[in-house]
CSV table of C-alpha atoms in Angstrom, one decimal:
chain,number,residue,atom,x,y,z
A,183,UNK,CA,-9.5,-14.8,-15.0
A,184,UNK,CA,-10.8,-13.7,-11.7
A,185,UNK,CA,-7.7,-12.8,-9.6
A,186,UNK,CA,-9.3,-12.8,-5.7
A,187,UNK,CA,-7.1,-12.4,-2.6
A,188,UNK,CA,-8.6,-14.7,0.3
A,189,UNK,CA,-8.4,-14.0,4.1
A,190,UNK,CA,-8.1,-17.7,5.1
A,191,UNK,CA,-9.3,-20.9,3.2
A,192,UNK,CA,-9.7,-24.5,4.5
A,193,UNK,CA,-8.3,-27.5,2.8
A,194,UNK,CA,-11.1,-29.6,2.1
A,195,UNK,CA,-10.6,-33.8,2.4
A,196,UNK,CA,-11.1,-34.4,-1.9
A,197,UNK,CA,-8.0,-31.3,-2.2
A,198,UNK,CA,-10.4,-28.7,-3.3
A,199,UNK,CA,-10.1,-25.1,-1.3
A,200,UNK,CA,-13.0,-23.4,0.2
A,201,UNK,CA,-12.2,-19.7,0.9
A,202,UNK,CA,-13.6,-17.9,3.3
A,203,UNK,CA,-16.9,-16.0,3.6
A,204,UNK,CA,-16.2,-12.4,2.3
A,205,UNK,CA,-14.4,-13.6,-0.4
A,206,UNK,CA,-16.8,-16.0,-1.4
A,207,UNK,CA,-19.3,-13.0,-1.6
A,208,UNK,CA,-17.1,-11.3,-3.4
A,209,UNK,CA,-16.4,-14.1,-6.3
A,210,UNK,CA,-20.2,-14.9,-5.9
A,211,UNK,CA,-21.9,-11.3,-6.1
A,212,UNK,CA,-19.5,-8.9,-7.0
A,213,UNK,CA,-17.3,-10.9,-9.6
A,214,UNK,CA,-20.4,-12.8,-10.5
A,215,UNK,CA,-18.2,-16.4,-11.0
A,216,UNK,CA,-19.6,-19.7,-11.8
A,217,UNK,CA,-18.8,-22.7,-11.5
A,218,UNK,CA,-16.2,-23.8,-14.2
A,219,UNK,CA,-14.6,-20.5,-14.1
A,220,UNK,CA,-11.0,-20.2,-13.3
A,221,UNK,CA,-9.4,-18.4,-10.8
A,222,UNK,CA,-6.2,-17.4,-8.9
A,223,UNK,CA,-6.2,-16.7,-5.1
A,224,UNK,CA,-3.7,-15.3,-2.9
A,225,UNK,CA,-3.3,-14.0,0.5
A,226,UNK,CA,-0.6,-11.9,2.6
A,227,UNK,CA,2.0,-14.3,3.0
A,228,UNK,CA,2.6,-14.6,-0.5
A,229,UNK,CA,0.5,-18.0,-1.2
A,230,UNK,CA,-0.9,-17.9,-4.6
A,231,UNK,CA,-2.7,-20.7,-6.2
A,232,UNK,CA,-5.0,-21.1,-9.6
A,233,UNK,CA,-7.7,-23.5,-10.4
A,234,UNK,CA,-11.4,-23.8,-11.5
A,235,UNK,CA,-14.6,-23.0,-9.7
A,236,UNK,CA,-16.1,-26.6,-8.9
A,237,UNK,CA,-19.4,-24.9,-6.9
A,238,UNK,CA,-20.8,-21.6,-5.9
A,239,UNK,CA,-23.0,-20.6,-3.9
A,240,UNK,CA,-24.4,-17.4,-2.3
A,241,UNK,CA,-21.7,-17.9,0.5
A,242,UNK,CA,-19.5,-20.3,-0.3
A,243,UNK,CA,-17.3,-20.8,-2.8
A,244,UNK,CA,-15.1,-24.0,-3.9
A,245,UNK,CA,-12.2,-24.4,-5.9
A,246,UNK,CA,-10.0,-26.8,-7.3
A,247,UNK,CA,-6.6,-24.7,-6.6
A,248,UNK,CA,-3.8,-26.2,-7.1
A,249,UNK,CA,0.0,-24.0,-6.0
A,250,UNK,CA,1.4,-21.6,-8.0
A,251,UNK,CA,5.1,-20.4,-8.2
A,252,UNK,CA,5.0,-16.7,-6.7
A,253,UNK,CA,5.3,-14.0,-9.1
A,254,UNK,CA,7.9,-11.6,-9.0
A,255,UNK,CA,5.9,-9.0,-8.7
A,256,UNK,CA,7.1,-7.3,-5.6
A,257,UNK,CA,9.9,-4.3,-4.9
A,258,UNK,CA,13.1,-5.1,-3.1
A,259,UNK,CA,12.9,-1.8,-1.2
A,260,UNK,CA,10.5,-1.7,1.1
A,261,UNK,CA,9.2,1.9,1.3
A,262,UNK,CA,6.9,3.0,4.4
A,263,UNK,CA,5.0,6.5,3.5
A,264,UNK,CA,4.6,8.2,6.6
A,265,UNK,CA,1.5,10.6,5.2
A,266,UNK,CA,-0.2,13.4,7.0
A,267,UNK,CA,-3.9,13.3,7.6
A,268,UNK,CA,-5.9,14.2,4.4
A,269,UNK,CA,-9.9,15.8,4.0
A,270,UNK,CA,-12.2,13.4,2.5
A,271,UNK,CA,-11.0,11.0,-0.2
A,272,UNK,CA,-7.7,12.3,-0.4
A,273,UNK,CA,-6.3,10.0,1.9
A,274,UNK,CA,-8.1,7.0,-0.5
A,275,UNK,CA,-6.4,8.0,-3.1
A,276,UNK,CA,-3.2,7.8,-1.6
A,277,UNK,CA,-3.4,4.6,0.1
A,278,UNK,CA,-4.6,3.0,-3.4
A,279,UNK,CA,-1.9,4.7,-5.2
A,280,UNK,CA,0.6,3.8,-2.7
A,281,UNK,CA,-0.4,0.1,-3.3
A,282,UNK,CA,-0.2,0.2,-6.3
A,283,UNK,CA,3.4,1.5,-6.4
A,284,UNK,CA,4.5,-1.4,-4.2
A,285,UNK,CA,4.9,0.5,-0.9
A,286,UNK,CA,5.0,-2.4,2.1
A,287,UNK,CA,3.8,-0.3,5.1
A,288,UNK,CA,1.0,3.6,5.3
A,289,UNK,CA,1.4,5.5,8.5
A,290,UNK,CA,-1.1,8.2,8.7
A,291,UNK,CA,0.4,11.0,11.0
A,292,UNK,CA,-1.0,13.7,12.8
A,293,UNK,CA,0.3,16.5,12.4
A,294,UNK,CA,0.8,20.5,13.3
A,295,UNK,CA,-1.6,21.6,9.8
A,296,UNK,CA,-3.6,18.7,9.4
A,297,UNK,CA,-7.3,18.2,10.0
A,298,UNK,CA,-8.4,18.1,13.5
A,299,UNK,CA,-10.1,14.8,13.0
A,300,UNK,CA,-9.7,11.6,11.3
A,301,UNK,CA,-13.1,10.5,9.5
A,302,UNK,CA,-11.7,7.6,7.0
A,303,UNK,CA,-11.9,4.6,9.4
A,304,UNK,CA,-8.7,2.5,9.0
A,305,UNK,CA,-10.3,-0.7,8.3
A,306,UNK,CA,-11.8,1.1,4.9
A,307,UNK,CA,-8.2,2.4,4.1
A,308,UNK,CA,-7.0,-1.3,4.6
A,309,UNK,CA,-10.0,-2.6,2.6
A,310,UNK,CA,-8.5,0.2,-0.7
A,311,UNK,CA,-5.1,-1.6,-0.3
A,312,UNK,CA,-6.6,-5.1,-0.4
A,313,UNK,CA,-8.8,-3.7,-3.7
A,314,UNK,CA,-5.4,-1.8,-5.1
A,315,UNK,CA,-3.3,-5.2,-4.7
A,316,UNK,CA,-5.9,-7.6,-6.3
A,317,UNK,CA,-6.1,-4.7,-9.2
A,318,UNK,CA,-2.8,-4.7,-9.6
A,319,UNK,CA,-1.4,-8.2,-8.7
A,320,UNK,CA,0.7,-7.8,-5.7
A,321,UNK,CA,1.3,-10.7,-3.5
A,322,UNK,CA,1.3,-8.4,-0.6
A,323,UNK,CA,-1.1,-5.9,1.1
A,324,UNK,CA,0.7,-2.9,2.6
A,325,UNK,CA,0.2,-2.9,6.2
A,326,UNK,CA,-2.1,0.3,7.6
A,327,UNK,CA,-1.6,0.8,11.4
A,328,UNK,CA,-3.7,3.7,13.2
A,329,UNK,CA,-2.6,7.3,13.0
A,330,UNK,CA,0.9,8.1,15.3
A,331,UNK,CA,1.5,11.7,16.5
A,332,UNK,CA,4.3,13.4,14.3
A,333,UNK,CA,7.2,12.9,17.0
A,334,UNK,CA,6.4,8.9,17.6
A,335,UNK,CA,6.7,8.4,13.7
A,336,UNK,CA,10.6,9.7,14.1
A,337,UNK,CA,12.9,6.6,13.1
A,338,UNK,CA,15.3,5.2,10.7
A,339,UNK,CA,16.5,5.7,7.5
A,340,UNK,CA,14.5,8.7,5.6
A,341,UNK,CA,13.6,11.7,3.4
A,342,UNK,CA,10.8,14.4,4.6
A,343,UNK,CA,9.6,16.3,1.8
A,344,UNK,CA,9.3,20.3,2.3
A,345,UNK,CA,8.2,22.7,-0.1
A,346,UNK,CA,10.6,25.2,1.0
A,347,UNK,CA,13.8,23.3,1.1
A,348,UNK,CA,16.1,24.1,-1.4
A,349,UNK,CA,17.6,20.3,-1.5
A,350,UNK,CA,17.7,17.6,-3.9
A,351,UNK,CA,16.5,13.8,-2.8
A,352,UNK,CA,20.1,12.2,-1.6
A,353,UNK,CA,21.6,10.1,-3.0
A,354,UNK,CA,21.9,6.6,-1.6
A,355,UNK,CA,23.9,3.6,-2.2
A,356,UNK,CA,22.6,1.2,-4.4
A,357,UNK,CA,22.4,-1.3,-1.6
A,358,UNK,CA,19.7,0.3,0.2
A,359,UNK,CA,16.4,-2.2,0.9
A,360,UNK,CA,14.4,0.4,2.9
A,361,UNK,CA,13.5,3.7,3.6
A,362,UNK,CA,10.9,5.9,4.9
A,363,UNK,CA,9.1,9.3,3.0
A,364,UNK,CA,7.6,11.5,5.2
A,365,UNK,CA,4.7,13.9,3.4
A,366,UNK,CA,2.9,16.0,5.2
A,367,UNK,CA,-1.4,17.3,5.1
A,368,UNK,CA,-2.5,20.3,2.8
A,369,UNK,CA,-1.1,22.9,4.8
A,370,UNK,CA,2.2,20.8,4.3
A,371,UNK,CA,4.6,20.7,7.6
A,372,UNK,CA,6.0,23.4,9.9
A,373,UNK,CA,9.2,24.7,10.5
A,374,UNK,CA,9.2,23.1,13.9
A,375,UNK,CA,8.2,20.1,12.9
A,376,UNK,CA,10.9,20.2,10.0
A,377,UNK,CA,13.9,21.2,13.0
A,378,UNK,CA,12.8,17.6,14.8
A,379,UNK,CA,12.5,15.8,12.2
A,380,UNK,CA,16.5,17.2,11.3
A,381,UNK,CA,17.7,16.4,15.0
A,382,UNK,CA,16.0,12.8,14.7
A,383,UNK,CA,18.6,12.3,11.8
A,384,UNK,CA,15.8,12.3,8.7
A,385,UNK,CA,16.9,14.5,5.3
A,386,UNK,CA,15.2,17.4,4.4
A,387,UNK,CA,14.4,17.5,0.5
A,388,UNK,CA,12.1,19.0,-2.0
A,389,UNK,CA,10.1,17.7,-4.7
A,390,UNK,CA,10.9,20.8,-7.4
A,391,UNK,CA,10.3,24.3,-8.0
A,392,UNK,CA,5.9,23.7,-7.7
A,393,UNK,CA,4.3,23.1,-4.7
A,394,UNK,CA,2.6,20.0,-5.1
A,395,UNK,CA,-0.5,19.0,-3.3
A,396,UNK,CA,-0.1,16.9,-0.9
A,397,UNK,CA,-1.4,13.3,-2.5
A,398,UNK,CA,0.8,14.4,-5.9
A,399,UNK,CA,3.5,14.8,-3.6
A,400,UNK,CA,3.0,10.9,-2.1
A,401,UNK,CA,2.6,9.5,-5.7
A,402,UNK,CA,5.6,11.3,-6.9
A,403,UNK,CA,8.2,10.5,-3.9
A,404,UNK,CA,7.3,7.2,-4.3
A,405,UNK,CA,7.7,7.1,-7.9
A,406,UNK,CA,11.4,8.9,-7.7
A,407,UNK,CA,12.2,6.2,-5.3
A,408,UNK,CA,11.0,2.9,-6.9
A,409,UNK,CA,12.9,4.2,-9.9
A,410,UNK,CA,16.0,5.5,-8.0
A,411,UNK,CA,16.6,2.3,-5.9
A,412,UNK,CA,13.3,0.1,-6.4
A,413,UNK,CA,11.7,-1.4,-9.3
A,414,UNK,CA,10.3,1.0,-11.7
A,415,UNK,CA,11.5,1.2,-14.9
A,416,UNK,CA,10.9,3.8,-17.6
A,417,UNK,CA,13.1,2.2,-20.8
């Protein structure tokens, strides 16, 4: 069963859906759907519905959806990965992983040791999340927001990971429902940039005795977490 997350739709006056065009291209040309098929659709607000394919077309799509119960598919601890800038792909890689994972909210942050410019246009890191959560069945799409400098990305509750700390990750109460990892580019963060991030009230960890590279790092703080406090589960 195709599983196809839909920007917007309109409620058609016999109770079928018609989705909207990308998606439609998508079922139509990517998935290549027919009529008769089924399918489940959902979009960002947690919206999920199932149903078959009554037409298709090259750019229009319509289905007899009917509503679905929402699966529980989504972490009570809404992470927000604070990642310094990657090269190339990298950055792809973390975003889709990240998704995966169930993080809510990517902030790509500029940093002291990262690359001097930033070549993967956000709307193709938003359009991996949106791929990574129909992959993976999420009801929600993280949110990607442009790039902040270091300082501006300073708040709340969180963990900055450093190669050279010599601390374990904290431990929290139980009760905690968010948090914020902070991971820094290749060349990893600076001492300065380790001394704010200490004044703004953020805990200084490591991730072990090897120095990760920097997407490893993102994949494996957010592991540690979902399992510590989230919704991962290894027995």
């Amino acid at each position: 069963m195709a599983y196809i997350f839909i920007d917007s739709y309109i409620y058609r006056d016999d109770g079928t859906i018609e989705i909207d065009d990308e998606s439609a291209h998508y079922v139509s040309n990517v998935l290549r759907q027919k009529a008769g098929d089924s399918i489940t659709l959902f979009n960002n607000i947690g919206q999920y519905w199932g149903g078959d394919i009554v037409s298709i077309r090259k750019n229009q799509v319509i289905i007899n959806a009917k509503p679905l119960p929402t699966p529980d598919v989504e972490s009570l601890l809404d992470i927000t990965l604070y990642q310094g800038l990657l090269k190339g792909e990298k950055m792809d890689l973390v975003v889709q992983k990240a998704t995966e994972l169930g993080v809510k909210k990517i902030v790509p942050i500029i940093t002291q040791r990262c690359i001097p410019t930033f070549t993967r246009k956000i709307e193709r890191l938003k359009k991996i999340a949106t791929q990574a959560s129909r992959q993976c069945g999420r009801v929600i799409i993280p949110e990607i927001i442009e790039p902040l400098n270091f300082k501006e990305s300073l708040s709340g509750k969180g963990i900055i990971f450093y190669e050279q700390s010599g601390s374990k990750i904290p431990v929290f109460d139980h009760s905690i429902n968010e948090i914020s990892l902070y991971i820094g580019p290749e060349g990893g963060f600076s001492v300065d940039e380790i001394r704010v991030a200490e004044e703004h009230g953020l805990t200084v960890a490591s991730l072990g005795k090897r120095i990760l590279r920097a997407e490893t790092a993102a994949i494996t703080a957010v592991v540690l977490m979902q399992y510590l406090y989230g919704d991962l589960s290894f027995c």
